[in-house]
Amino acid sequence: MIPQARAIRLGPRSVAALALVSVIGVAAFAWPLFAGPTSQISAHAQDAPWLFAGLLVLLVGVVAAAVSESGIGAKAVAMLGVLAATGAALRPIGAGTAGIEPMFFLMVLSGRVLGPGFGFVLGAVTMFASALLTGGVGPWMPFQMLSMGWFAMGAGLLPGPDRLRGRAELVMLAAYGFVAAFAYGTLMNLAGWPFMNALASSVAFDPHDGVEANLVRFLAYCVATSLGWDLGRAVVTVILTLTLGATVLKALRRATRRAAFETPVTFEPR
Protein backbone atom coordinates (compact mmCIF):
# COMPACT_ATOMS: atom_id res chain seq x y z
CA MET A 1 0.00 0.00 0.00
CA ILE A 2 1.02 3.66 -0.39
CA PRO A 3 3.05 4.88 2.58
CA GLN A 4 1.10 7.14 4.92
CA ALA A 5 2.88 10.33 5.94
CA ARG A 6 2.49 11.15 9.60
CA ALA A 7 2.76 14.43 11.45
CA ILE A 8 6.08 15.24 13.07
CA ARG A 9 6.13 13.87 16.59
CA LEU A 10 6.92 16.21 19.46
CA GLY A 11 9.95 15.39 21.57
CA PRO A 12 10.66 16.66 25.10
CA ARG A 13 12.52 19.77 23.94
CA SER A 14 9.79 20.65 21.43
CA VAL A 15 7.13 20.28 24.13
CA ALA A 16 9.14 22.45 26.52
CA ALA A 17 9.63 25.17 23.88
CA LEU A 18 5.94 25.18 22.95
CA ALA A 19 4.90 25.23 26.59
CA LEU A 20 7.19 28.18 27.32
CA VAL A 21 5.98 30.27 24.39
CA SER A 22 2.36 29.45 25.24
CA VAL A 23 2.74 30.47 28.87
CA ILE A 24 4.35 33.75 27.84
CA GLY A 25 1.60 34.26 25.28
CA VAL A 26 -1.21 33.67 27.76
CA ALA A 27 0.40 36.11 30.17
CA ALA A 28 0.75 38.72 27.42
CA PHE A 29 -2.94 38.47 26.57
CA ALA A 30 -4.36 38.28 30.08
CA TRP A 31 -2.23 40.58 32.27
CA PRO A 32 -4.43 43.69 31.81
CA LEU A 33 -7.33 41.86 33.46
CA PHE A 34 -5.34 41.43 36.65
CA ALA A 35 -3.35 44.67 36.70
CA GLY A 36 -4.42 47.59 38.86
CA PRO A 37 -5.80 50.81 37.36
CA THR A 38 -2.47 52.59 37.79
CA SER A 39 -0.74 49.91 35.72
CA GLN A 40 -2.84 50.46 32.61
CA ILE A 41 -1.24 51.87 29.48
CA SER A 42 -2.94 53.40 26.46
CA ALA A 43 -1.92 50.64 24.03
CA HIS A 44 0.34 47.63 23.52
CA ALA A 45 2.94 49.87 21.90
CA GLN A 46 5.25 49.63 24.93
CA ASP A 47 5.21 45.87 25.52
CA ALA A 48 4.70 44.62 21.94
CA PRO A 49 8.33 45.10 20.76
CA TRP A 50 9.63 43.07 23.69
CA LEU A 51 7.01 40.39 23.12
CA PHE A 52 7.88 40.29 19.42
CA ALA A 53 11.61 39.92 20.13
CA GLY A 54 11.01 37.17 22.67
CA LEU A 55 8.60 35.41 20.33
CA LEU A 56 11.16 35.29 17.53
CA VAL A 57 13.72 33.71 19.85
CA LEU A 58 11.20 31.12 21.01
CA LEU A 59 10.14 30.35 17.44
CA VAL A 60 13.75 29.62 16.56
CA GLY A 61 13.89 27.40 19.63
CA VAL A 62 10.81 25.44 18.54
CA VAL A 63 12.24 24.92 15.04
CA ALA A 64 15.65 23.92 16.39
CA ALA A 65 14.08 21.42 18.80
CA ALA A 66 11.90 19.92 16.06
CA VAL A 67 14.83 19.65 13.67
CA SER A 68 17.14 18.00 16.22
CA GLU A 69 14.53 15.57 17.54
CA SER A 70 12.85 14.62 14.25
CA GLY A 71 15.87 14.48 12.00
CA ILE A 72 14.23 16.62 9.32
CA GLY A 73 16.29 18.34 6.69
CA ALA A 74 16.52 21.54 4.72
CA LYS A 75 13.72 20.45 2.36
CA ALA A 76 11.26 20.39 5.25
CA VAL A 77 12.28 23.89 6.37
CA ALA A 78 11.96 25.07 2.77
CA MET A 79 8.46 23.62 2.62
CA LEU A 80 7.60 25.54 5.75
CA GLY A 81 8.69 28.73 4.00
CA VAL A 82 6.64 27.92 0.90
CA LEU A 83 3.50 27.29 2.97
CA ALA A 84 4.05 30.49 4.95
CA ALA A 85 4.41 32.48 1.72
CA THR A 86 1.26 30.87 0.31
CA GLY A 87 -0.72 31.66 3.43
CA ALA A 88 0.54 35.24 3.42
CA ALA A 89 -0.53 35.62 -0.21
CA LEU A 90 -4.00 34.24 0.55
CA ARG A 91 -4.70 36.66 3.39
CA PRO A 92 -5.19 39.85 1.31
CA ILE A 93 -7.77 38.09 -0.92
CA GLY A 94 -10.58 38.67 1.54
CA ALA A 95 -9.15 41.56 3.52
CA GLY A 96 -11.93 43.85 4.69
CA THR A 97 -14.71 41.57 3.40
CA ALA A 98 -16.77 40.17 6.28
CA GLY A 99 -14.19 37.71 7.54
CA ILE A 100 -13.52 35.99 4.19
CA GLU A 101 -10.00 34.80 4.99
CA PRO A 102 -8.99 31.64 3.07
CA MET A 103 -5.60 31.43 4.78
CA PHE A 104 -7.26 29.92 7.86
CA PHE A 105 -8.26 26.77 6.02
CA LEU A 106 -4.66 26.31 4.80
CA MET A 107 -3.40 26.71 8.37
CA VAL A 108 -5.79 23.99 9.59
CA LEU A 109 -4.71 21.50 6.94
CA SER A 110 -1.01 22.34 7.24
CA GLY A 111 -1.10 22.01 11.01
CA ARG A 112 -2.80 18.66 10.58
CA VAL A 113 -0.05 17.37 8.29
CA LEU A 114 3.01 19.06 9.80
CA GLY A 115 2.12 18.44 13.44
CA PRO A 116 1.72 20.84 16.38
CA GLY A 117 5.33 22.05 16.60
CA PHE A 118 5.81 23.04 12.99
CA GLY A 119 2.15 24.02 12.83
CA PHE A 120 2.72 26.63 15.52
CA VAL A 121 5.78 28.01 13.76
CA LEU A 122 3.97 28.03 10.41
CA GLY A 123 1.03 29.97 11.81
CA ALA A 124 3.25 32.57 13.46
CA VAL A 125 5.58 33.00 10.48
CA THR A 126 2.64 33.21 8.07
CA MET A 127 1.06 36.03 10.06
CA PHE A 128 4.39 37.84 10.23
CA ALA A 129 4.87 37.56 6.46
CA SER A 130 1.30 38.66 5.74
CA ALA A 131 1.72 41.70 7.99
CA LEU A 132 4.77 42.74 5.97
CA LEU A 133 2.89 42.10 2.72
CA THR A 134 -0.22 44.08 3.66
CA GLY A 135 1.43 46.81 5.72
CA GLY A 136 -0.26 45.51 8.86
CA VAL A 137 2.78 45.90 11.12
CA GLY A 138 1.89 47.31 14.52
CA PRO A 139 1.60 46.56 18.24
CA TRP A 140 -1.03 43.94 17.45
CA MET A 141 1.28 41.83 15.23
CA PRO A 142 2.92 39.62 17.91
CA PHE A 143 -0.54 38.83 19.26
CA GLN A 144 -1.70 37.84 15.78
CA MET A 145 1.37 35.63 15.46
CA LEU A 146 0.64 33.89 18.76
CA SER A 147 -3.05 33.42 17.98
CA MET A 148 -2.40 32.00 14.52
CA GLY A 149 0.34 29.77 15.90
CA TRP A 150 -2.08 28.29 18.43
CA PHE A 151 -4.70 27.98 15.68
CA ALA A 152 -2.42 25.81 13.50
CA MET A 153 -0.95 23.96 16.48
CA GLY A 154 -4.41 22.85 17.60
CA ALA A 155 -5.01 21.17 14.25
CA GLY A 156 -1.82 19.18 14.78
CA LEU A 157 -3.05 17.96 18.16
CA LEU A 158 -6.24 16.40 16.77
CA PRO A 159 -6.55 12.58 16.59
CA GLY A 160 -4.14 11.16 14.03
CA PRO A 161 -4.98 10.03 10.49
CA ASP A 162 -4.62 6.41 11.59
CA ARG A 163 -7.85 6.93 13.59
CA LEU A 164 -9.81 9.12 11.19
CA ARG A 165 -9.53 8.98 7.42
CA GLY A 166 -11.44 10.27 4.44
CA ARG A 167 -14.68 12.15 4.98
CA ALA A 168 -14.58 11.71 8.75
CA GLU A 169 -11.22 13.45 8.90
CA LEU A 170 -12.49 16.37 6.81
CA VAL A 171 -15.55 16.78 9.00
CA MET A 172 -13.35 16.82 12.10
CA LEU A 173 -11.04 19.44 10.57
CA ALA A 174 -13.99 21.54 9.44
CA ALA A 175 -15.51 21.42 12.93
CA TYR A 176 -12.18 22.38 14.45
CA GLY A 177 -11.74 25.22 11.98
CA PHE A 178 -15.20 26.55 12.79
CA VAL A 179 -14.57 26.66 16.54
CA ALA A 180 -10.96 27.84 16.24
CA ALA A 181 -11.97 30.71 13.94
CA PHE A 182 -14.10 32.11 16.75
CA ALA A 183 -11.32 31.47 19.26
CA TYR A 184 -8.87 33.41 17.10
CA GLY A 185 -11.22 36.38 16.90
CA THR A 186 -11.85 36.28 20.63
CA LEU A 187 -8.13 36.30 21.42
CA MET A 188 -7.51 39.24 19.12
CA ASN A 189 -10.37 41.11 20.77
CA LEU A 190 -8.77 40.46 24.14
CA ALA A 191 -5.47 41.90 22.88
CA GLY A 192 -7.01 45.32 22.31
CA TRP A 193 -10.19 45.52 24.36
CA PRO A 194 -8.60 46.34 27.77
CA PHE A 195 -7.03 49.46 26.27
CA MET A 196 -10.19 50.94 24.79
CA ASN A 197 -10.88 53.05 27.83
CA ALA A 198 -12.29 55.84 25.70
CA LEU A 199 -15.38 53.76 24.93
CA ALA A 200 -17.90 55.01 27.46
CA SER A 201 -20.27 52.06 27.22
CA SER A 202 -21.42 49.04 29.14
CA VAL A 203 -19.05 46.77 27.17
CA ALA A 204 -15.87 48.78 27.80
CA PHE A 205 -13.13 47.48 30.07
CA ASP A 206 -13.30 48.90 33.59
CA PRO A 207 -9.93 48.60 35.38
CA HIS A 208 -11.65 49.36 38.69
CA ASP A 209 -13.94 46.35 38.42
CA GLY A 210 -13.30 42.65 39.08
CA VAL A 211 -12.28 39.98 36.57
CA GLU A 212 -15.72 38.32 36.45
CA ALA A 213 -17.56 41.55 35.72
CA ASN A 214 -15.05 42.46 33.04
CA LEU A 215 -15.35 39.06 31.41
CA VAL A 216 -19.11 39.59 31.10
CA ARG A 217 -18.43 42.94 29.43
CA PHE A 218 -15.86 41.33 27.18
CA LEU A 219 -18.29 38.67 25.95
CA ALA A 220 -20.84 41.38 25.24
CA TYR A 221 -18.17 43.33 23.39
CA CYS A 222 -17.31 40.31 21.20
CA VAL A 223 -20.96 39.73 20.32
CA ALA A 224 -21.53 43.41 19.52
CA THR A 225 -18.39 44.04 17.47
CA SER A 226 -16.89 40.90 15.92
CA LEU A 227 -19.47 38.11 15.89
CA GLY A 228 -20.37 38.66 12.24
CA TRP A 229 -16.73 38.81 11.15
CA ASP A 230 -15.81 35.68 13.11
CA LEU A 231 -18.83 33.84 11.69
CA GLY A 232 -17.76 34.69 8.16
CA ARG A 233 -14.24 33.42 8.84
CA ALA A 234 -15.61 30.21 10.37
CA VAL A 235 -18.04 29.50 7.52
CA VAL A 236 -15.41 30.11 4.83
CA THR A 237 -12.99 27.80 6.65
CA VAL A 238 -15.62 25.04 6.82
CA ILE A 239 -16.61 25.37 3.15
CA LEU A 240 -13.03 25.35 1.87
CA THR A 241 -12.07 22.44 4.14
CA LEU A 242 -14.96 20.28 2.97
CA THR A 243 -14.58 21.12 -0.73
CA LEU A 244 -10.80 21.38 -1.18
CA GLY A 245 -9.52 19.62 1.92
CA ALA A 246 -9.06 16.15 0.45
CA THR A 247 -6.99 17.44 -2.47
CA VAL A 248 -4.85 19.75 -0.33
CA LEU A 249 -4.24 17.08 2.34
CA LYS A 250 -3.14 14.62 -0.32
CA ALA A 251 -0.74 17.16 -1.83
CA LEU A 252 0.69 18.15 1.55
CA ARG A 253 1.24 14.56 2.61
CA ARG A 254 2.93 13.71 -0.66
CA ALA A 255 5.19 16.74 -0.23
CA THR A 256 6.11 15.80 3.33
CA ARG A 257 7.17 12.34 2.24
CA ARG A 258 9.37 13.79 -0.50
CA ALA A 259 10.79 16.36 1.90
CA ALA A 260 11.76 13.50 4.23
CA PHE A 261 10.01 14.85 7.32
CA GLU A 262 10.32 11.34 8.64
CA THR A 263 10.62 7.80 7.39
CA PRO A 264 7.22 6.83 5.99
CA VAL A 265 5.31 4.04 7.65
CA THR A 266 4.50 1.21 5.26
CA PHE A 267 1.61 -1.19 5.55
CA GLU A 268 2.12 -4.75 4.44
CA PRO A 269 -0.87 -6.41 2.74
CA ARG A 270 -2.23 -9.36 4.60
Short mmCIF file of N, CA, C and O in Angstrom, two decimals, residues 37-142:
data_model
loop_
_atom_site.label_atom_id
_atom_site.label_comp_id
_atom_site.label_asym_id
_atom_site.label_seq_id
_atom_site.Cartn_x
_atom_site.Cartn_y
_atom_site.Cartn_z
N PRO A 37 -5.53 49.67 38.23
CA PRO A 37 -5.80 50.81 37.36
C PRO A 37 -4.56 51.65 37.07
O PRO A 37 -4.43 52.19 35.98
N THR A 38 -3.65 51.76 38.01
CA THR A 38 -2.47 52.59 37.79
C THR A 38 -1.47 51.93 36.86
O THR A 38 -0.52 52.58 36.42
N SER A 39 -1.68 50.63 36.58
CA SER A 39 -0.74 49.91 35.72
C SER A 39 -1.17 49.91 34.26
O SER A 39 -0.47 49.39 33.41
N GLN A 40 -2.34 50.48 33.97
CA GLN A 40 -2.84 50.46 32.61
C GLN A 40 -2.04 51.41 31.72
O GLN A 40 -1.57 52.46 32.15
N ILE A 41 -1.87 51.01 30.46
CA ILE A 41 -1.24 51.87 29.48
C ILE A 41 -2.23 52.09 28.34
O ILE A 41 -3.24 51.39 28.24
N SER A 42 -1.97 53.05 27.49
CA SER A 42 -2.94 53.40 26.46
C SER A 42 -2.98 52.41 25.31
O SER A 42 -3.94 52.36 24.58
N ALA A 43 -1.93 51.62 25.12
CA ALA A 43 -1.92 50.64 24.03
C ALA A 43 -0.81 49.64 24.30
O ALA A 43 -0.06 49.77 25.25
N HIS A 44 -0.71 48.64 23.38
CA HIS A 44 0.34 47.63 23.52
C HIS A 44 1.66 48.12 22.95
O HIS A 44 2.60 47.34 22.83
N ALA A 45 1.75 49.38 22.59
CA ALA A 45 2.94 49.87 21.90
C ALA A 45 4.20 49.72 22.74
O ALA A 45 5.30 49.61 22.20
N GLN A 46 4.07 49.71 24.07
CA GLN A 46 5.25 49.63 24.93
C GLN A 46 5.74 48.19 25.12
O GLN A 46 6.93 47.94 25.18
N ASP A 47 4.80 47.25 25.24
CA ASP A 47 5.21 45.87 25.52
C ASP A 47 5.34 45.03 24.26
O ASP A 47 6.02 44.01 24.26
N ALA A 48 4.69 45.44 23.15
CA ALA A 48 4.70 44.62 21.94
C ALA A 48 6.10 44.38 21.37
O ALA A 48 6.40 43.26 20.96
N PRO A 49 6.99 45.39 21.30
CA PRO A 49 8.33 45.10 20.76
C PRO A 49 9.09 44.04 21.54
O PRO A 49 9.78 43.21 20.96
N TRP A 50 8.95 44.08 22.87
CA TRP A 50 9.63 43.07 23.69
C TRP A 50 9.01 41.69 23.47
O TRP A 50 9.71 40.68 23.40
N LEU A 51 7.68 41.66 23.37
CA LEU A 51 7.01 40.39 23.12
C LEU A 51 7.42 39.84 21.76
O LEU A 51 7.66 38.64 21.60
N PHE A 52 7.50 40.71 20.76
CA PHE A 52 7.88 40.29 19.42
C PHE A 52 9.30 39.72 19.42
O PHE A 52 9.56 38.66 18.82
N ALA A 53 10.23 40.39 20.07
CA ALA A 53 11.61 39.92 20.13
C ALA A 53 11.70 38.57 20.83
O ALA A 53 12.38 37.64 20.36
N GLY A 54 11.00 38.44 21.96
CA GLY A 54 11.01 37.17 22.67
C GLY A 54 10.36 36.06 21.87
O GLY A 54 10.81 34.91 21.89
N LEU A 55 9.29 36.41 21.13
CA LEU A 55 8.60 35.41 20.33
C LEU A 55 9.49 34.88 19.22
O LEU A 55 9.51 33.67 18.94
N LEU A 56 10.25 35.74 18.58
CA LEU A 56 11.16 35.29 17.53
C LEU A 56 12.20 34.31 18.07
O LEU A 56 12.50 33.29 17.44
N VAL A 57 12.74 34.61 19.24
CA VAL A 57 13.72 33.71 19.85
C VAL A 57 13.10 32.35 20.14
O VAL A 57 13.68 31.29 19.87
N LEU A 58 11.87 32.37 20.68
CA LEU A 58 11.20 31.12 21.01
C LEU A 58 10.82 30.33 19.76
O LEU A 58 10.85 29.10 19.77
N LEU A 59 10.45 31.03 18.69
CA LEU A 59 10.14 30.35 17.44
C LEU A 59 11.36 29.61 16.91
O LEU A 59 11.27 28.47 16.44
N VAL A 60 12.51 30.27 16.96
CA VAL A 60 13.75 29.62 16.56
C VAL A 60 14.00 28.40 17.43
O VAL A 60 14.45 27.35 16.95
N GLY A 61 13.71 28.52 18.72
CA GLY A 61 13.89 27.40 19.63
C GLY A 61 12.99 26.23 19.28
O GLY A 61 13.41 25.06 19.34
N VAL A 62 11.74 26.51 18.92
CA VAL A 62 10.81 25.44 18.54
C VAL A 62 11.31 24.73 17.29
O VAL A 62 11.30 23.50 17.20
N VAL A 63 11.74 25.51 16.28
CA VAL A 63 12.24 24.92 15.04
C VAL A 63 13.49 24.09 15.31
O VAL A 63 13.63 22.97 14.82
N ALA A 64 14.41 24.63 16.10
CA ALA A 64 15.65 23.92 16.39
C ALA A 64 15.36 22.61 17.13
O ALA A 64 15.97 21.57 16.83
N ALA A 65 14.43 22.64 18.07
CA ALA A 65 14.08 21.42 18.80
C ALA A 65 13.45 20.39 17.87
O ALA A 65 13.77 19.19 17.93
N ALA A 66 12.55 20.85 16.98
CA ALA A 66 11.90 19.92 16.06
C ALA A 66 12.90 19.32 15.09
O ALA A 66 12.85 18.13 14.77
N VAL A 67 13.82 20.14 14.61
CA VAL A 67 14.83 19.65 13.67
C VAL A 67 15.73 18.62 14.34
O VAL A 67 16.02 17.55 13.79
N SER A 68 16.20 18.90 15.54
CA SER A 68 17.14 18.00 16.22
C SER A 68 16.48 16.71 16.65
O SER A 68 17.12 15.65 16.65
N GLU A 69 15.20 16.77 17.02
CA GLU A 69 14.53 15.57 17.54
C GLU A 69 13.88 14.73 16.45
O GLU A 69 13.68 13.54 16.63
N SER A 70 13.55 15.35 15.31
CA SER A 70 12.85 14.62 14.25
C SER A 70 13.76 14.23 13.11
O SER A 70 13.39 13.43 12.26
N GLY A 71 14.96 14.82 13.07
CA GLY A 71 15.87 14.48 12.00
C GLY A 71 15.47 15.01 10.64
O GLY A 71 15.86 14.46 9.61
N ILE A 72 14.67 16.07 10.59
CA ILE A 72 14.23 16.62 9.32
C ILE A 72 15.35 17.44 8.70
O ILE A 72 16.26 17.88 9.37
N GLY A 73 15.22 17.65 7.40
CA GLY A 73 16.29 18.34 6.69
C GLY A 73 15.87 19.69 6.15
O GLY A 73 14.81 20.23 6.47
N ALA A 74 16.75 20.22 5.27
CA ALA A 74 16.52 21.54 4.72
C ALA A 74 15.27 21.59 3.85
O ALA A 74 14.62 22.63 3.74
N LYS A 75 14.91 20.47 3.20
CA LYS A 75 13.72 20.45 2.36
C LYS A 75 12.46 20.72 3.18
O LYS A 75 11.54 21.41 2.72
N ALA A 76 12.42 20.18 4.40
CA ALA A 76 11.26 20.39 5.25
C ALA A 76 11.15 21.85 5.66
O ALA A 76 10.05 22.43 5.68
N VAL A 77 12.27 22.47 6.00
CA VAL A 77 12.28 23.89 6.37
C VAL A 77 11.87 24.74 5.18
O VAL A 77 11.14 25.73 5.31
N ALA A 78 12.35 24.35 3.98
CA ALA A 78 11.96 25.07 2.77
C ALA A 78 10.46 24.96 2.52
O ALA A 78 9.81 25.93 2.10
N MET A 79 9.91 23.79 2.78
CA MET A 79 8.46 23.62 2.62
C MET A 79 7.70 24.51 3.58
O MET A 79 6.65 25.07 3.24
N LEU A 80 8.22 24.65 4.78
CA LEU A 80 7.60 25.54 5.75
C LEU A 80 7.55 26.97 5.21
O LEU A 80 6.55 27.67 5.33
N GLY A 81 8.65 27.39 4.58
CA GLY A 81 8.69 28.73 4.00
C GLY A 81 7.70 28.88 2.86
O GLY A 81 7.06 29.94 2.72
N VAL A 82 7.57 27.86 2.02
CA VAL A 82 6.64 27.92 0.90
C VAL A 82 5.20 28.03 1.41
O VAL A 82 4.40 28.83 0.89
N LEU A 83 4.85 27.24 2.42
CA LEU A 83 3.50 27.29 2.97
C LEU A 83 3.22 28.64 3.62
O LEU A 83 2.12 29.19 3.50
N ALA A 84 4.23 29.19 4.32
CA ALA A 84 4.05 30.49 4.95
C ALA A 84 3.82 31.57 3.89
O ALA A 84 2.97 32.46 4.04
N ALA A 85 4.57 31.50 2.79
CA ALA A 85 4.41 32.48 1.72
C ALA A 85 3.04 32.34 1.06
O ALA A 85 2.38 33.34 0.72
N THR A 86 2.58 31.10 0.90
CA THR A 86 1.26 30.87 0.31
C THR A 86 0.16 31.42 1.20
O THR A 86 -0.78 32.07 0.74
N GLY A 87 0.27 31.14 2.50
CA GLY A 87 -0.72 31.66 3.43
C GLY A 87 -0.73 33.18 3.46
O GLY A 87 -1.80 33.81 3.52
N ALA A 88 0.45 33.78 3.42
CA ALA A 88 0.54 35.24 3.42
C ALA A 88 -0.09 35.82 2.17
O ALA A 88 -0.72 36.88 2.21
N ALA A 89 0.06 35.13 1.04
CA ALA A 89 -0.53 35.62 -0.21
C ALA A 89 -2.05 35.46 -0.21
O ALA A 89 -2.76 36.24 -0.85
N LEU A 90 -2.56 34.46 0.51
CA LEU A 90 -4.00 34.24 0.55
C LEU A 90 -4.72 35.27 1.43
O LEU A 90 -5.88 35.59 1.17
N ARG A 91 -4.03 35.78 2.43
CA ARG A 91 -4.70 36.66 3.39
C ARG A 91 -5.31 37.92 2.76
O ARG A 91 -6.44 38.28 3.08
N PRO A 92 -4.61 38.62 1.86
CA PRO A 92 -5.19 39.85 1.31
C PRO A 92 -6.41 39.62 0.42
O PRO A 92 -7.13 40.57 0.11
N ILE A 93 -6.67 38.36 -0.01
CA ILE A 93 -7.77 38.09 -0.92
C ILE A 93 -9.10 38.56 -0.34
O ILE A 93 -9.93 39.16 -1.02
N GLY A 94 -9.31 38.29 0.95
CA GLY A 94 -10.58 38.67 1.54
C GLY A 94 -10.46 39.78 2.55
O GLY A 94 -11.36 39.96 3.38
N ALA A 95 -9.36 40.51 2.53
CA ALA A 95 -9.15 41.56 3.52
C ALA A 95 -10.27 42.60 3.45
O ALA A 95 -10.57 43.14 2.39
N GLY A 96 -10.88 42.84 4.60
CA GLY A 96 -11.93 43.85 4.69
C GLY A 96 -13.28 43.38 4.19
O GLY A 96 -14.20 44.19 4.04
N THR A 97 -13.44 42.08 3.94
CA THR A 97 -14.71 41.57 3.40
C THR A 97 -15.31 40.55 4.34
O THR A 97 -15.17 39.34 4.15
N ALA A 98 -15.93 41.00 5.39
CA ALA A 98 -16.77 40.17 6.28
C ALA A 98 -16.11 38.86 6.69
O ALA A 98 -16.76 37.82 6.73
N GLY A 99 -14.84 38.89 7.01
CA GLY A 99 -14.19 37.71 7.54
C GLY A 99 -13.84 36.65 6.51
O GLY A 99 -13.55 35.51 6.88
N ILE A 100 -13.88 36.97 5.22
CA ILE A 100 -13.52 35.99 4.19
C ILE A 100 -12.00 35.91 4.15
O ILE A 100 -11.33 36.70 3.48
N GLU A 101 -11.45 34.93 4.85
CA GLU A 101 -10.00 34.80 4.99
C GLU A 101 -9.60 33.35 4.70
O GLU A 101 -9.55 32.51 5.61
N PRO A 102 -9.30 33.02 3.44
CA PRO A 102 -8.99 31.64 3.07
C PRO A 102 -7.72 31.09 3.69
O PRO A 102 -7.52 29.88 3.69
N MET A 103 -6.84 31.94 4.20
CA MET A 103 -5.60 31.43 4.78
C MET A 103 -5.86 30.53 5.98
O MET A 103 -5.05 29.64 6.28
N PHE A 104 -6.98 30.71 6.67
CA PHE A 104 -7.26 29.92 7.86
C PHE A 104 -7.45 28.44 7.52
O PHE A 104 -7.01 27.57 8.27
N PHE A 105 -8.06 28.17 6.40
CA PHE A 105 -8.26 26.77 6.02
C PHE A 105 -6.92 26.11 5.70
O PHE A 105 -6.68 24.94 6.03
N LEU A 106 -6.00 26.86 5.08
CA LEU A 106 -4.66 26.31 4.80
C LEU A 106 -3.91 26.05 6.09
O LEU A 106 -3.18 25.06 6.21
N MET A 107 -4.07 26.91 7.10
CA MET A 107 -3.40 26.71 8.37
C MET A 107 -3.92 25.45 9.08
O MET A 107 -3.15 24.71 9.70
N VAL A 108 -5.21 25.20 8.98
CA VAL A 108 -5.79 23.99 9.59
C VAL A 108 -5.19 22.75 8.95
O VAL A 108 -4.73 21.83 9.65
N LEU A 109 -5.20 22.69 7.64
CA LEU A 109 -4.71 21.50 6.94
C LEU A 109 -3.21 21.33 7.10
O LEU A 109 -2.71 20.20 7.26
N SER A 110 -2.47 22.43 7.08
CA SER A 110 -1.01 22.34 7.24
C SER A 110 -0.65 21.90 8.64
O SER A 110 0.26 21.09 8.83
N GLY A 111 -1.34 22.44 9.65
CA GLY A 111 -1.10 22.01 11.01
C GLY A 111 -1.40 20.54 11.20
O GLY A 111 -0.70 19.83 11.92
N ARG A 112 -2.44 20.07 10.52
CA ARG A 112 -2.80 18.66 10.58
C ARG A 112 -1.67 17.78 10.06
O ARG A 112 -1.34 16.75 10.64
N VAL A 113 -1.08 18.19 8.93
CA VAL A 113 -0.05 17.37 8.29
C VAL A 113 1.31 17.55 8.95
O VAL A 113 2.03 16.57 9.18
N LEU A 114 1.68 18.78 9.28
CA LEU A 114 3.01 19.06 9.80
C LEU A 114 3.16 18.71 11.27
O LEU A 114 4.27 18.51 11.76
N GLY A 115 2.05 18.69 12.02
CA GLY A 115 2.12 18.44 13.44
C GLY A 115 2.10 19.73 14.24
O GLY A 115 2.26 20.83 13.69
N PRO A 116 1.91 19.64 15.55
CA PRO A 116 1.72 20.84 16.38
C PRO A 116 2.93 21.77 16.44
O PRO A 116 2.77 22.99 16.46
N GLY A 117 4.14 21.21 16.49
CA GLY A 117 5.33 22.05 16.60
C GLY A 117 5.55 22.92 15.37
O GLY A 117 5.59 24.15 15.46
N PHE A 118 5.64 22.28 14.22
CA PHE A 118 5.81 23.04 12.99
C PHE A 118 4.54 23.81 12.64
O PHE A 118 4.60 24.84 11.97
N GLY A 119 3.39 23.30 13.06
CA GLY A 119 2.15 24.02 12.83
C GLY A 119 2.16 25.36 13.53
O GLY A 119 1.75 26.38 12.97
N PHE A 120 2.64 25.38 14.78
CA PHE A 120 2.72 26.63 15.52
C PHE A 120 3.65 27.62 14.83
O PHE A 120 3.32 28.79 14.65
N VAL A 121 4.82 27.14 14.43
CA VAL A 121 5.78 28.01 13.76
C VAL A 121 5.21 28.51 12.43
O VAL A 121 5.34 29.69 12.09
N LEU A 122 4.56 27.63 11.69
CA LEU A 122 3.97 28.03 10.41
C LEU A 122 2.93 29.13 10.60
O LEU A 122 2.93 30.12 9.87
N GLY A 123 2.05 28.95 11.58
CA GLY A 123 1.03 29.97 11.81
C GLY A 123 1.64 31.31 12.16
O GLY A 123 1.21 32.35 11.64
N ALA A 124 2.63 31.32 13.04
CA ALA A 124 3.25 32.57 13.46
C ALA A 124 4.01 33.23 12.32
O ALA A 124 3.91 34.44 12.10
N VAL A 125 4.79 32.44 11.57
CA VAL A 125 5.58 33.00 10.48
C VAL A 125 4.67 33.50 9.36
O VAL A 125 4.93 34.54 8.74
N THR A 126 3.58 32.78 9.09
CA THR A 126 2.64 33.21 8.07
C THR A 126 2.03 34.56 8.41
O THR A 126 1.92 35.45 7.55
N MET A 127 1.64 34.75 9.66
CA MET A 127 1.06 36.03 10.06
C MET A 127 2.09 37.15 9.99
O MET A 127 1.77 38.28 9.61
N PHE A 128 3.33 36.84 10.33
CA PHE A 128 4.39 37.84 10.23
C PHE A 128 4.60 38.25 8.78
O PHE A 128 4.69 39.45 8.45
N ALA A 129 4.66 37.26 7.88
CA ALA A 129 4.87 37.56 6.46
C ALA A 129 3.69 38.33 5.88
O ALA A 129 3.88 39.25 5.08
N SER A 130 2.47 37.97 6.28
CA SER A 130 1.30 38.66 5.74
C SER A 130 1.23 40.10 6.24
O SER A 130 0.77 40.99 5.52
N ALA A 131 1.70 40.34 7.47
CA ALA A 131 1.72 41.70 7.99
C ALA A 131 2.68 42.56 7.18
O ALA A 131 2.39 43.72 6.87
N LEU A 132 3.82 42.00 6.80
CA LEU A 132 4.77 42.74 5.97
C LEU A 132 4.19 42.98 4.58
O LEU A 132 4.38 44.05 3.99
N LEU A 133 3.44 41.99 4.07
CA LEU A 133 2.89 42.10 2.72
C LEU A 133 1.77 43.13 2.64
O LEU A 133 1.66 43.86 1.64
N THR A 134 0.95 43.20 3.68
CA THR A 134 -0.22 44.08 3.66
C THR A 134 0.01 45.39 4.39
O THR A 134 -0.92 46.21 4.46
N GLY A 135 1.18 45.60 4.95
CA GLY A 135 1.43 46.81 5.72
C GLY A 135 0.72 46.81 7.06
O GLY A 135 0.43 47.88 7.60
N GLY A 136 0.47 45.62 7.60
CA GLY A 136 -0.26 45.51 8.86
C GLY A 136 0.66 45.37 10.06
O GLY A 136 0.30 44.70 11.05
N VAL A 137 1.83 45.98 10.01
CA VAL A 137 2.78 45.90 11.12
C VAL A 137 2.38 46.91 12.19
O VAL A 137 2.16 48.08 11.90
N GLY A 138 2.27 46.43 13.43
CA GLY A 138 1.89 47.31 14.52
C GLY A 138 1.96 46.57 15.84
O GLY A 138 2.40 45.40 15.90
N PRO A 139 1.53 47.21 16.93
CA PRO A 139 1.60 46.56 18.24
C PRO A 139 0.79 45.28 18.34
O PRO A 139 1.03 44.45 19.21
N TRP A 140 -0.18 45.12 17.44
CA TRP A 140 -1.03 43.94 17.45
C TRP A 140 -0.36 42.72 16.80
O TRP A 140 -0.81 41.59 16.98
N MET A 141 0.71 42.91 16.03
CA MET A 141 1.28 41.83 15.23
C MET A 141 1.76 40.64 16.05
O MET A 141 1.45 39.49 15.71
N PRO A 142 2.51 40.81 17.16
CA PRO A 142 2.92 39.62 17.91
C PRO A 142 1.75 38.84 18.47
O PRO A 142 1.82 37.62 18.60
#
